[in-house]
PDB file of C-alpha atoms in Angstrom:
ATOM      1  CA  MET A   1      -1.310  -9.673   3.815  1.00  0.00           C
ATOM      2  CA  ALA A   2      -0.551 -11.103   7.057  1.00  0.00           C
ATOM      3  CA  ARG A   3       1.995  -9.393   9.250  1.00  0.00           C
ATOM      4  CA  LYS A   4       5.740  -9.634   8.866  1.00  0.00           C
ATOM      5  CA  SER A   5       7.444 -12.333  10.523  1.00  0.00           C
ATOM      6  CA  GLY A   6      10.961 -12.903  12.493  1.00  0.00           C
ATOM      7  CA  SER A   7      12.386 -12.967  15.576  1.00  0.00           C
ATOM      8  CA  SER A   8       9.734 -11.118  17.993  1.00  0.00           C
ATOM      9  CA  SER A   9      12.176  -9.994  20.436  1.00  0.00           C
ATOM     10  CA  HIS A  10      14.445  -8.513  17.850  1.00  0.00           C
ATOM     11  CA  TRP A  11      11.602  -6.874  16.340  1.00  0.00           C
ATOM     12  CA  ARG A  12      10.419  -5.305  19.363  1.00  0.00           C
ATOM     13  CA  LEU A  13      13.969  -4.081  20.204  1.00  0.00           C
ATOM     14  CA  HIS A  14      14.069  -2.862  16.626  1.00  0.00           C
ATOM     15  CA  GLU A  15      10.553  -0.725  16.739  1.00  0.00           C
ATOM     16  CA  ARG A  16      11.482   0.649  20.257  1.00  0.00           C
ATOM     17  CA  LYS A  17      14.596   2.360  18.573  1.00  0.00           C
ATOM     18  CA  ASP A  18      12.840   3.150  15.354  1.00  0.00           C
ATOM     19  CA  HIS A  19      12.636   7.114  14.760  1.00  0.00           C
ATOM     20  CA  TYR A  20       9.112   6.813  12.761  1.00  0.00           C
ATOM     21  CA  VAL A  21       7.729   4.539  15.171  1.00  0.00           C
ATOM     22  CA  GLU A  22       8.435   6.868  18.216  1.00  0.00           C
ATOM     23  CA  LYS A  23       7.105   9.833  15.918  1.00  0.00           C
ATOM     24  CA  ALA A  24       4.034   7.575  15.062  1.00  0.00           C
ATOM     25  CA  VAL A  25       3.223   7.478  18.991  1.00  0.00           C
ATOM     26  CA  ARG A  26       3.922  10.988  19.516  1.00  0.00           C
ATOM     27  CA  GLN A  27       1.569  12.188  16.552  1.00  0.00           C
ATOM     28  CA  ASN A  28      -1.065   9.415  17.670  1.00  0.00           C
ATOM     29  CA  VAL A  29      -1.164   7.946  14.101  1.00  0.00           C
ATOM     30  CA  ARG A  30      -1.777   4.167  13.403  1.00  0.00           C
ATOM     31  CA  SER A  31       1.625   2.929  12.334  1.00  0.00           C
ATOM     32  CA  ARG A  32       4.914   4.043  10.759  1.00  0.00           C
ATOM     33  CA  ALA A  33       3.620   3.262   7.432  1.00  0.00           C
ATOM     34  CA  TYR A  34       1.535   6.618   7.596  1.00  0.00           C
ATOM     35  CA  PHE A  35       4.848   8.395   7.177  1.00  0.00           C
ATOM     36  CA  LYS A  36       5.636   6.422   4.142  1.00  0.00           C
ATOM     37  CA  LEU A  37       2.500   7.550   2.321  1.00  0.00           C
ATOM     38  CA  GLU A  38       2.940  11.102   3.732  1.00  0.00           C
ATOM     39  CA  GLN A  39       6.458  11.203   1.877  1.00  0.00           C
ATOM     40  CA  ILE A  40       5.041   9.646  -1.234  1.00  0.00           C
ATOM     41  CA  GLN A  41       2.107  12.577  -1.264  1.00  0.00           C
ATOM     42  CA  ALA A  42       4.873  15.095  -1.010  1.00  0.00           C
ATOM     43  CA  LYS A  43       6.583  13.861  -4.191  1.00  0.00           C
ATOM     44  CA  ALA A  44       3.478  12.811  -6.159  1.00  0.00           C
ATOM     45  CA  ARG A  45       0.404  14.257  -4.833  1.00  0.00           C
ATOM     46  CA  ILE A  46      -1.662  11.347  -5.845  1.00  0.00           C
ATOM     47  CA  LEU A  47      -4.153  12.085  -3.150  1.00  0.00           C
ATOM     48  CA  LYS A  48      -6.588  15.055  -3.598  1.00  0.00           C
ATOM     49  CA  PRO A  49      -9.810  16.085  -1.925  1.00  0.00           C
ATOM     50  CA  GLY A  50     -12.875  14.140  -2.895  1.00  0.00           C
ATOM     51  CA  ILE A  51     -11.520  11.375  -4.525  1.00  0.00           C
ATOM     52  CA  ALA A  52     -12.191   7.722  -4.281  1.00  0.00           C
ATOM     53  CA  CYS A  53      -9.421   5.058  -3.674  1.00  0.00           C
ATOM     54  CA  ALA A  54      -8.734   1.757  -2.235  1.00  0.00           C
ATOM     55  CA  ASP A  55      -6.361   0.670   0.364  1.00  0.00           C
ATOM     56  CA  LEU A  56      -5.225  -2.918  -0.231  1.00  0.00           C
ATOM     57  CA  GLY A  57      -3.565  -4.388   3.177  1.00  0.00           C
ATOM     58  CA  SER A  58      -4.468  -1.645   5.323  1.00  0.00           C
ATOM     59  CA  SER A  59      -4.408  -2.912   8.700  1.00  0.00           C
ATOM     60  CA  PRO A  60      -3.686  -1.193  11.293  1.00  0.00           C
ATOM     61  CA  GLY A  61      -4.684   1.884   9.170  1.00  0.00           C
ATOM     62  CA  GLY A  62      -1.811   4.015   8.847  1.00  0.00           C
ATOM     63  CA  TRP A  63      -2.314   4.580   5.034  1.00  0.00           C
ATOM     64  CA  SER A  64      -6.331   4.986   5.487  1.00  0.00           C
ATOM     65  CA  GLN A  65      -5.792   7.373   8.320  1.00  0.00           C
ATOM     66  CA  TYR A  66      -3.604   9.477   6.243  1.00  0.00           C
ATOM     67  CA  ALA A  67      -5.615   9.349   3.057  1.00  0.00           C
ATOM     68  CA  ALA A  68      -8.882  10.142   4.837  1.00  0.00           C
ATOM     69  CA  GLY A  69      -7.264  13.372   6.178  1.00  0.00           C
ATOM     70  CA  ILE A  70      -6.503  14.402   2.493  1.00  0.00           C
ATOM     71  CA  VAL A  71      -9.664  13.270   0.687  1.00  0.00           C
ATOM     72  CA  GLY A  72     -12.035  14.756   3.469  1.00  0.00           C
ATOM     73  CA  SER A  73     -15.622  14.045   3.779  1.00  0.00           C
ATOM     74  CA  ARG A  74     -16.377  14.383   0.185  1.00  0.00           C
ATOM     75  CA  GLY A  75     -14.095  11.565  -0.604  1.00  0.00           C
ATOM     76  CA  GLU A  76     -14.373   7.912  -0.164  1.00  0.00           C
ATOM     77  CA  ILE A  77     -11.907   4.935   0.928  1.00  0.00           C
ATOM     78  CA  TRP A  78     -12.366   1.183   0.888  1.00  0.00           C
ATOM     79  CA  ALA A  79      -9.836  -0.600   2.891  1.00  0.00           C
ATOM     80  CA  VAL A  80      -9.110  -4.593   3.064  1.00  0.00           C
ATOM     81  CA  ASP A  81      -7.076  -6.659   4.913  1.00  0.00           C
ATOM     82  CA  LEU A  82      -6.978 -10.014   6.691  1.00  0.00           C
ATOM     83  CA  THR A  83      -6.305  -8.523   9.803  1.00  0.00           C
ATOM     84  CA  PRO A  84      -8.782  -6.592  11.759  1.00  0.00           C
ATOM     85  CA  MET A  85      -8.685  -2.717  11.628  1.00  0.00           C
ATOM     86  CA  GLU A  86     -10.176  -0.221  14.234  1.00  0.00           C
ATOM     87  CA  PRO A  87     -12.693   2.055  12.496  1.00  0.00           C
ATOM     88  CA  LEU A  88     -11.635   5.123  10.941  1.00  0.00           C
ATOM     89  CA  PRO A  89     -13.992   8.004   9.907  1.00  0.00           C
ATOM     90  CA  GLY A  90     -14.706   7.747   6.575  1.00  0.00           C
ATOM     91  CA  VAL A  91     -13.150   4.533   5.740  1.00  0.00           C
ATOM     92  CA  GLN A  92     -15.375   1.479   4.936  1.00  0.00           C
ATOM     93  CA  PHE A  93     -13.295  -1.640   5.948  1.00  0.00           C
ATOM     94  CA  ILE A  94     -13.721  -5.232   4.755  1.00  0.00           C
ATOM     95  CA  GLN A  95     -11.957  -7.999   6.418  1.00  0.00           C
ATOM     96  CA  GLY A  96     -10.552 -10.704   4.440  1.00  0.00           C
ATOM     97  CA  ASP A  97      -7.796 -12.309   2.425  1.00  0.00           C
ATOM     98  CA  PHE A  98      -7.537 -10.111  -0.513  1.00  0.00           C
ATOM     99  CA  THR A  99      -6.447 -13.100  -2.729  1.00  0.00           C
ATOM    100  CA  ASN A 100      -9.627 -14.824  -1.826  1.00  0.00           C
ATOM    101  CA  PRO A 101     -12.368 -14.603  -4.716  1.00  0.00           C
ATOM    102  CA  ASP A 102     -14.799 -14.127  -1.854  1.00  0.00           C
ATOM    103  CA  THR A 103     -13.057 -11.034  -0.378  1.00  0.00           C
ATOM    104  CA  LEU A 104     -12.402  -9.481  -3.732  1.00  0.00           C
ATOM    105  CA  GLU A 105     -16.268  -9.930  -4.640  1.00  0.00           C
ATOM    106  CA  ALA A 106     -17.383  -8.240  -1.661  1.00  0.00           C
ATOM    107  CA  LEU A 107     -14.746  -5.325  -1.872  1.00  0.00           C
ATOM    108  CA  THR A 108     -16.002  -4.767  -5.589  1.00  0.00           C
ATOM    109  CA  ASP A 109     -19.595  -4.955  -4.612  1.00  0.00           C
ATOM    110  CA  ALA A 110     -19.083  -2.280  -2.106  1.00  0.00           C
ATOM    111  CA  LEU A 111     -17.270  -0.153  -4.753  1.00  0.00           C
ATOM    112  CA  PRO A 112     -19.688   2.690  -6.263  1.00  0.00           C
ATOM    113  CA  ASP A 113     -20.372   2.472 -10.130  1.00  0.00           C
ATOM    114  CA  ALA A 114     -17.955   5.471 -10.785  1.00  0.00           C
ATOM    115  CA  HIS A 115     -14.237   3.995 -11.224  1.00  0.00           C
ATOM    116  CA  LEU A 116     -11.807   4.777  -8.417  1.00  0.00           C
ATOM    117  CA  ASP A 117      -9.289   7.479  -8.729  1.00  0.00           C
ATOM    118  CA  LEU A 118      -6.514   5.672  -6.700  1.00  0.00           C
ATOM    119  CA  VAL A 119      -5.568   1.999  -5.586  1.00  0.00           C
ATOM    120  CA  MET A 120      -2.887   1.748  -3.235  1.00  0.00           C
ATOM    121  CA  SER A 121      -1.583  -1.462  -1.909  1.00  0.00           C
ATOM    122  CA  ASP A 122       0.961  -2.055   1.031  1.00  0.00           C
ATOM    123  CA  MET A 123       0.301  -5.705   0.951  1.00  0.00           C
ATOM    124  CA  ALA A 124       3.385  -8.006   2.066  1.00  0.00           C
ATOM    125  CA  PRO A 125       3.147 -11.797   2.895  1.00  0.00           C
ATOM    126  CA  ASN A 126       4.690 -13.451   5.909  1.00  0.00           C
ATOM    127  CA  ILE A 127       8.166 -12.590   5.655  1.00  0.00           C
ATOM    128  CA  THR A 128      10.291 -16.012   6.121  1.00  0.00           C
ATOM    129  CA  GLY A 129      13.719 -14.275   5.409  1.00  0.00           C
ATOM    130  CA  ILE A 130      14.332 -16.808   2.545  1.00  0.00           C
ATOM    131  CA  ARG A 131      14.643 -14.429  -0.473  1.00  0.00           C
ATOM    132  CA  ALA A 132      13.732 -17.453  -2.735  1.00  0.00           C
ATOM    133  CA  VAL A 133      10.339 -17.840  -0.860  1.00  0.00           C
ATOM    134  CA  ASP A 134       9.538 -14.537  -0.004  1.00  0.00           C
ATOM    135  CA  GLN A 135      10.230 -12.492  -3.261  1.00  0.00           C
ATOM    136  CA  PRO A 136       7.682 -14.787  -5.541  1.00  0.00           C
ATOM    137  CA  ARG A 137       4.850 -14.057  -2.662  1.00  0.00           C
ATOM    138  CA  VAL A 138       5.662 -10.642  -2.885  1.00  0.00           C
ATOM    139  CA  MET A 139       5.144 -10.494  -6.546  1.00  0.00           C
ATOM    140  CA  VAL A 140       2.068 -12.230  -6.391  1.00  0.00           C
ATOM    141  CA  LEU A 141       0.396  -9.885  -4.268  1.00  0.00           C
ATOM    142  CA  ALA A 142       1.818  -7.032  -6.462  1.00  0.00           C
ATOM    143  CA  GLU A 143       0.231  -8.620  -9.741  1.00  0.00           C
ATOM    144  CA  ALA A 144      -3.141  -9.216  -7.878  1.00  0.00           C
ATOM    145  CA  ALA A 145      -3.157  -5.570  -6.959  1.00  0.00           C
ATOM    146  CA  LEU A 146      -2.344  -4.392 -10.368  1.00  0.00           C
ATOM    147  CA  ALA A 147      -4.898  -6.815 -11.950  1.00  0.00           C
ATOM    148  CA  PHE A 148      -7.620  -5.028  -9.406  1.00  0.00           C
ATOM    149  CA  SER A 149      -6.511  -1.796 -10.341  1.00  0.00           C
ATOM    150  CA  GLU A 150      -7.107  -2.503 -14.234  1.00  0.00           C
ATOM    151  CA  THR A 151     -10.688  -3.353 -13.348  1.00  0.00           C
ATOM    152  CA  THR A 152     -11.371  -0.549 -10.780  1.00  0.00           C
ATOM    153  CA  LEU A 153      -9.301   2.626 -11.906  1.00  0.00           C
ATOM    154  CA  ARG A 154     -10.911   5.414 -13.902  1.00  0.00           C
ATOM    155  CA  ARG A 155      -9.105   6.627 -16.981  1.00  0.00           C
ATOM    156  CA  GLY A 156      -6.343   8.557 -15.440  1.00  0.00           C
ATOM    157  CA  GLY A 157      -6.219   7.020 -12.454  1.00  0.00           C
ATOM    158  CA  ALA A 158      -3.098   6.292 -10.227  1.00  0.00           C
ATOM    159  CA  PHE A 159      -1.732   3.236  -8.720  1.00  0.00           C
ATOM    160  CA  VAL A 160       0.854   2.573  -5.907  1.00  0.00           C
ATOM    161  CA  VAL A 161       2.014  -0.869  -4.717  1.00  0.00           C
ATOM    162  CA  LYS A 162       4.866  -2.150  -2.498  1.00  0.00           C
ATOM    163  CA  LEU A 163       7.718  -4.218  -4.318  1.00  0.00           C
ATOM    164  CA  PHE A 164      10.718  -5.929  -2.863  1.00  0.00           C
ATOM    165  CA  GLN A 165      13.885  -5.270  -4.891  1.00  0.00           C
ATOM    166  CA  GLY A 166      14.703  -8.672  -6.695  1.00  0.00           C
ATOM    167  CA  GLU A 167      13.762 -11.034  -9.084  1.00  0.00           C
ATOM    168  CA  GLY A 168      10.413 -10.314 -10.875  1.00  0.00           C
ATOM    169  CA  VAL A 169      10.545  -6.414 -10.365  1.00  0.00           C
ATOM    170  CA  GLU A 170      11.718  -5.554 -13.909  1.00  0.00           C
ATOM    171  CA  ASP A 171       8.908  -7.509 -15.628  1.00  0.00           C
ATOM    172  CA  PHE A 172       6.590  -6.003 -13.261  1.00  0.00           C
ATOM    173  CA  VAL A 173       7.511  -2.307 -14.217  1.00  0.00           C
ATOM    174  CA  LYS A 174       7.589  -3.142 -17.657  1.00  0.00           C
ATOM    175  CA  LEU A 175       3.702  -4.601 -16.971  1.00  0.00           C
ATOM    176  CA  ALA A 176       2.789  -1.279 -15.499  1.00  0.00           C
ATOM    177  CA  GLU A 177       4.127   0.894 -18.164  1.00  0.00           C
ATOM    178  CA  GLY A 178       1.902  -0.831 -20.699  1.00  0.00           C
ATOM    179  CA  ARG A 179      -1.169   0.379 -18.628  1.00  0.00           C
ATOM    180  CA  PHE A 180      -0.032   3.453 -17.401  1.00  0.00           C
ATOM    181  CA  GLN A 181       1.680   6.537 -18.797  1.00  0.00           C
ATOM    182  CA  LYS A 182       3.903   7.194 -16.083  1.00  0.00           C
ATOM    183  CA  VAL A 183       5.820   4.680 -14.134  1.00  0.00           C
ATOM    184  CA  ARG A 184       8.741   5.266 -11.435  1.00  0.00           C
ATOM    185  CA  LEU A 185      10.081   3.358  -8.454  1.00  0.00           C
ATOM    186  CA  LEU A 186      10.881   5.188  -5.166  1.00  0.00           C
ATOM    187  CA  LYS A 187      11.721   4.410  -1.727  1.00  0.00           C
ATOM    188  CA  PRO A 188      10.409   6.598   0.997  1.00  0.00           C
ATOM    189  CA  GLN A 189      12.610   7.833   3.781  1.00  0.00           C
ATOM    190  CA  ALA A 190      10.331   6.241   6.404  1.00  0.00           C
ATOM    191  CA  SER A 191      11.483   2.759   4.935  1.00  0.00           C
ATOM    192  CA  ARG A 192      14.003   1.122   6.717  1.00  0.00           C
ATOM    193  CA  PRO A 193      17.329   1.543   5.130  1.00  0.00           C
ATOM    194  CA  GLU A 194      18.155  -2.108   5.369  1.00  0.00           C
ATOM    195  CA  SER A 195      14.887  -2.929   3.864  1.00  0.00           C
ATOM    196  CA  ARG A 196      14.492  -4.378   0.270  1.00  0.00           C
ATOM    197  CA  GLU A 197      10.972  -2.541   0.205  1.00  0.00           C
ATOM    198  CA  ILE A 198      10.484  -0.062  -2.596  1.00  0.00           C
ATOM    199  CA  TYR A 199       7.477   1.250  -4.210  1.00  0.00           C
ATOM    200  CA  LEU A 200       6.123   1.506  -7.596  1.00  0.00           C
ATOM    201  CA  LEU A 201       4.102   4.596  -8.616  1.00  0.00           C
ATOM    202  CA  ALA A 202       1.939   4.485 -11.637  1.00  0.00           C
ATOM    203  CA  ARG A 203       0.086   7.529 -13.062  1.00  0.00           C
ATOM    204  CA  ASN A 204      -2.488   8.134 -15.928  1.00  0.00           C
ATOM    205  CA  TYR A 205      -4.050   4.788 -16.511  1.00  0.00           C
ATOM    206  CA  ARG A 206      -4.901   4.129 -20.083  1.00  0.00           C
ATOM    207  CA  MET A 207      -7.913   1.733 -19.551  1.00  0.00           C
TER     208      MET A 207
END
């Protein structure tokens, strides 16, 4: 769940020119990722008032911020990330590496007895730019998120996870199809066009 890496000067220049970064500043939201979830929500309506959900790889809080505005005071959100996250109303944050058993145990212990309605994962590794290195790391995080969803989702629950187009995605889709009734891949408009980033959306968990 570490942040993306690369040339910092190039990244800063790219961010300054990014429409969604500018929009995030204007609307006072945590990150451009806020708009990715907003666009996923417009297509799928996975967030509803009063639901319980987990946000994996949450910092700086764009997804949790957007989700909190929909689930409202009757809903609950548990967020986890290795990087610190400023508090958000209605969001319980646990700092730690999601792939570390201690962090996973802390998150699981914090959840209610009732199962979650939604598991969201925007986790990504530090990007090296070497596809043979990055792609397996992305898939490891996606598989960890799917395994978590299998132990925490209620019957009929939903799952959304970041992937990078490439090796392992087809097998991962098949894996998800064995656990959910409906599975699709989508690319929100807020994802950069040059990025291989896509999202898998799975609905109606079978248990």
